[in-house]
C-alpha atoms as an extended CHARMM CRD file, in Angstrom:
* protein
*
        89  EXT
         1         1  MET       CA           -101.2380000000        3.3780000000      -78.0620000000  PROA      1               0.0000000000
         2         2  ILE       CA           -104.6890000000        1.2720000000      -78.2400000000  PROA      2               0.0000000000
         3         3  GLU       CA           -104.4340000000       -1.8980000000      -76.3970000000  PROA      3               0.0000000000
         4         4  LEU       CA           -105.9730000000       -4.7950000000      -78.2840000000  PROA      4               0.0000000000
         5         5  GLY       CA           -109.4760000000       -5.8580000000      -77.5960000000  PROA      5               0.0000000000
         6         6  LYS       CA           -110.0710000000       -1.9850000000      -75.8420000000  PROA      6               0.0000000000
         7         7  TRP       CA           -111.6000000000        0.9650000000      -77.3750000000  PROA      7               0.0000000000
         8         8  GLY       CA           -109.6400000000        3.8360000000      -78.2040000000  PROA      8               0.0000000000
         9         9  ILE       CA           -109.1210000000        6.8670000000      -80.2530000000  PROA      9               0.0000000000
        10        10  LYS       CA           -107.0010000000        6.2740000000      -83.3260000000  PROA      10              0.0000000000
        11        11  ASN       CA           -106.7770000000        9.7090000000      -85.0910000000  PROA      11              0.0000000000
        12        12  VAL       CA           -108.2050000000       13.3630000000      -84.7470000000  PROA      12              0.0000000000
        13        13  ARG       CA           -108.4550000000       15.3810000000      -88.3930000000  PROA      13              0.0000000000
        14        14  ILE       CA           -109.4440000000       18.7170000000      -89.0500000000  PROA      14              0.0000000000
        15        15  ILE       CA           -110.1190000000       18.1520000000      -92.5340000000  PROA      15              0.0000000000
        16        16  ASP       CA           -111.1220000000       21.8780000000      -93.5110000000  PROA      16              0.0000000000
        17        17  LYS       CA           -112.9460000000       25.0320000000      -92.1140000000  PROA      17              0.0000000000
        18        18  CYS       CA           -116.3760000000       22.8870000000      -91.3420000000  PROA      18              0.0000000000
        19        19  ASN       CA           -115.2510000000       19.2790000000      -91.1240000000  PROA      19              0.0000000000
        20        20  SER       CA           -113.0880000000       16.9920000000      -88.9090000000  PROA      20              0.0000000000
        21        21  VAL       CA           -113.3330000000       13.5140000000      -88.4080000000  PROA      21              0.0000000000
        22        22  ILE       CA           -112.5420000000       11.1830000000      -85.0490000000  PROA      22              0.0000000000
        23        23  GLU       CA           -111.1680000000        7.6740000000      -86.0650000000  PROA      23              0.0000000000
        24        24  LEU       CA           -112.0010000000        5.3680000000      -83.2280000000  PROA      24              0.0000000000
        25        25  TYR       CA           -110.9490000000        1.3380000000      -82.5490000000  PROA      25              0.0000000000
        26        26  ILE       CA           -114.2660000000       -0.3580000000      -81.7160000000  PROA      26              0.0000000000
        27        27  PRO       CA           -113.2260000000       -4.0370000000      -81.2760000000  PROA      27              0.0000000000
        28        28  GLY       CA           -115.2730000000       -6.2310000000      -83.2560000000  PROA      28              0.0000000000
        29        29  VAL       CA           -116.4440000000       -3.1350000000      -85.7520000000  PROA      29              0.0000000000
        30        30  ASN       CA           -115.4330000000       -2.4890000000      -88.9730000000  PROA      30              0.0000000000
        31        31  GLN       CA           -117.4000000000       -0.2620000000      -90.7090000000  PROA      31              0.0000000000
        32        32  GLN       CA           -118.6850000000        2.5980000000      -88.2120000000  PROA      32              0.0000000000
        33        33  ASP       CA           -115.0410000000        3.2050000000      -86.5630000000  PROA      33              0.0000000000
        34        34  ARG       CA           -115.2210000000        6.9950000000      -87.4210000000  PROA      34              0.0000000000
        35        35  VAL       CA           -116.9860000000       10.2030000000      -86.1380000000  PROA      35              0.0000000000
        36        36  ASP       CA           -117.8060000000       12.9680000000      -88.4800000000  PROA      36              0.0000000000
        37        37  ILE       CA           -118.0570000000       16.2890000000      -87.2790000000  PROA      37              0.0000000000
        38        38  LYS       CA           -119.6090000000       19.0320000000      -89.3430000000  PROA      38              0.0000000000
        39        39  LEU       CA           -119.9140000000       22.7890000000      -88.5380000000  PROA      39              0.0000000000
        40        40  THR       CA           -123.2130000000       23.8470000000      -89.3030000000  PROA      40              0.0000000000
        41        41  LEU       CA           -124.4680000000       27.7410000000      -89.9630000000  PROA      41              0.0000000000
        42        42  ILE       CA           -126.3320000000       27.4550000000      -86.3400000000  PROA      42              0.0000000000
        43        43  ASP       CA           -122.5160000000       26.6650000000      -84.8760000000  PROA      43              0.0000000000
        44        44  ALA       CA           -120.9290000000       29.4040000000      -86.8830000000  PROA      44              0.0000000000
        45        45  MET       CA           -123.7100000000       32.0360000000      -86.0510000000  PROA      45              0.0000000000
        46        46  ARG       CA           -122.9070000000       31.3400000000      -82.3090000000  PROA      46              0.0000000000
        47        47  GLY       CA           -119.1540000000       31.7120000000      -82.9570000000  PROA      47              0.0000000000
        48        48  ILE       CA           -118.2900000000       28.1780000000      -82.4670000000  PROA      48              0.0000000000
        49        49  SER       CA           -115.2480000000       26.7450000000      -84.5120000000  PROA      49              0.0000000000
        50        50  ILE       CA           -114.4230000000       23.4760000000      -85.9140000000  PROA      50              0.0000000000
        51        51  GLU       CA           -111.4860000000       23.1360000000      -83.2630000000  PROA      51              0.0000000000
        52        52  ASP       CA           -114.2360000000       24.0940000000      -80.3440000000  PROA      52              0.0000000000
        53        53  LYS       CA           -116.8150000000       21.6720000000      -81.6750000000  PROA      53              0.0000000000
        54        54  THR       CA           -114.0800000000       18.9450000000      -82.4340000000  PROA      54              0.0000000000
        55        55  LYS       CA           -112.6480000000       19.2390000000      -78.8010000000  PROA      55              0.0000000000
        56        56  LYS       CA           -116.0490000000       18.7980000000      -77.4840000000  PROA      56              0.0000000000
        57        57  GLU       CA           -116.7750000000       15.7280000000      -79.5380000000  PROA      57              0.0000000000
        58        58  LEU       CA           -113.6190000000       14.2140000000      -78.6420000000  PROA      58              0.0000000000
        59        59  GLN       CA           -113.9760000000       14.4210000000      -74.6190000000  PROA      59              0.0000000000
        60        60  LYS       CA           -117.4080000000       12.9100000000      -75.3950000000  PROA      60              0.0000000000
        61        61  TRP       CA           -115.7320000000       10.0570000000      -76.9670000000  PROA      61              0.0000000000
        62        62  ARG       CA           -112.8390000000        9.7350000000      -74.5470000000  PROA      62              0.0000000000
        63        63  ALA       CA           -115.3380000000        9.1040000000      -71.6070000000  PROA      63              0.0000000000
        64        64  LYS       CA           -117.2720000000        6.8010000000      -73.9570000000  PROA      64              0.0000000000
        65        65  CYS       CA           -114.1560000000        5.0580000000      -74.3630000000  PROA      65              0.0000000000
        66        66  GLN       CA           -113.1640000000        4.9320000000      -70.6040000000  PROA      66              0.0000000000
        67        67  LYS       CA           -116.4860000000        3.6230000000      -69.7900000000  PROA      67              0.0000000000
        68        68  GLU       CA           -116.7850000000        0.8590000000      -72.1170000000  PROA      68              0.0000000000
        69        69  ASN       CA           -113.1000000000       -0.2350000000      -71.3390000000  PROA      69              0.0000000000
        70        70  GLU       CA           -114.1420000000       -0.2020000000      -67.6060000000  PROA      70              0.0000000000
        71        71  ARG       CA           -117.0720000000       -2.4970000000      -68.3230000000  PROA      71              0.0000000000
        72        72  LEU       CA           -114.8020000000       -4.9770000000      -70.3020000000  PROA      72              0.0000000000
        73        73  ASP       CA           -112.4290000000       -5.0510000000      -67.5230000000  PROA      73              0.0000000000
        74        74  TRP       CA           -115.0820000000       -5.8560000000      -64.8280000000  PROA      74              0.0000000000
        75        75  GLY       CA           -116.6970000000       -8.6130000000      -67.5930000000  PROA      75              0.0000000000
        76        76  ILE       CA           -112.7970000000      -10.1670000000      -67.5670000000  PROA      76              0.0000000000
        77        77  GLN       CA           -112.1790000000       -9.8310000000      -64.0140000000  PROA      77              0.0000000000
        78        78  ALA       CA           -115.3600000000      -11.5420000000      -63.3400000000  PROA      78              0.0000000000
        79        79  THR       CA           -114.9530000000      -14.3130000000      -65.5920000000  PROA      79              0.0000000000
        80        80  LYS       CA           -111.6060000000      -15.0780000000      -64.2250000000  PROA      80              0.0000000000
        81        81  LYS       CA           -112.8150000000      -15.2810000000      -60.6520000000  PROA      81              0.0000000000
        82        82  LEU       CA           -115.6500000000      -17.6730000000      -61.8310000000  PROA      82              0.0000000000
        83        83  ILE       CA           -113.1140000000      -19.9130000000      -63.6360000000  PROA      83              0.0000000000
        84        84  LYS       CA           -110.7900000000      -19.6830000000      -60.5520000000  PROA      84              0.0000000000
        85        85  SER       CA           -113.8480000000      -20.6550000000      -58.1290000000  PROA      85              0.0000000000
        86        86  TYR       CA           -114.7210000000      -23.6280000000      -60.6260000000  PROA      86              0.0000000000
        87        87  GLY       CA           -111.2760000000      -24.7500000000      -60.4040000000  PROA      87              0.0000000000
        88        88  GLU       CA           -111.2280000000      -24.9230000000      -56.5280000000  PROA      88              0.0000000000
        89        89  GLU       CA           -114.1710000000      -27.4050000000      -56.3590000000  PROA      89              0.0000000000
């Protein structure tokens, strides 16, 4: 489940032998919320399947989501500390 205001992966779909889609939730972004993955001729010649390529891309986006969520959490905590210290003055 994706938390409100956090980056996350909504869905992963393999469309056919050469195409898949990773649907993302990026706060504040409405149009660029998916990653299209296409198996190229070079990938096929190397023996890479659409499943393998999708898994690799999914790992990359999970790491990106985690990094962005950590950055957001840090900002929230820093803001709370600032508000708390301002209230104590």
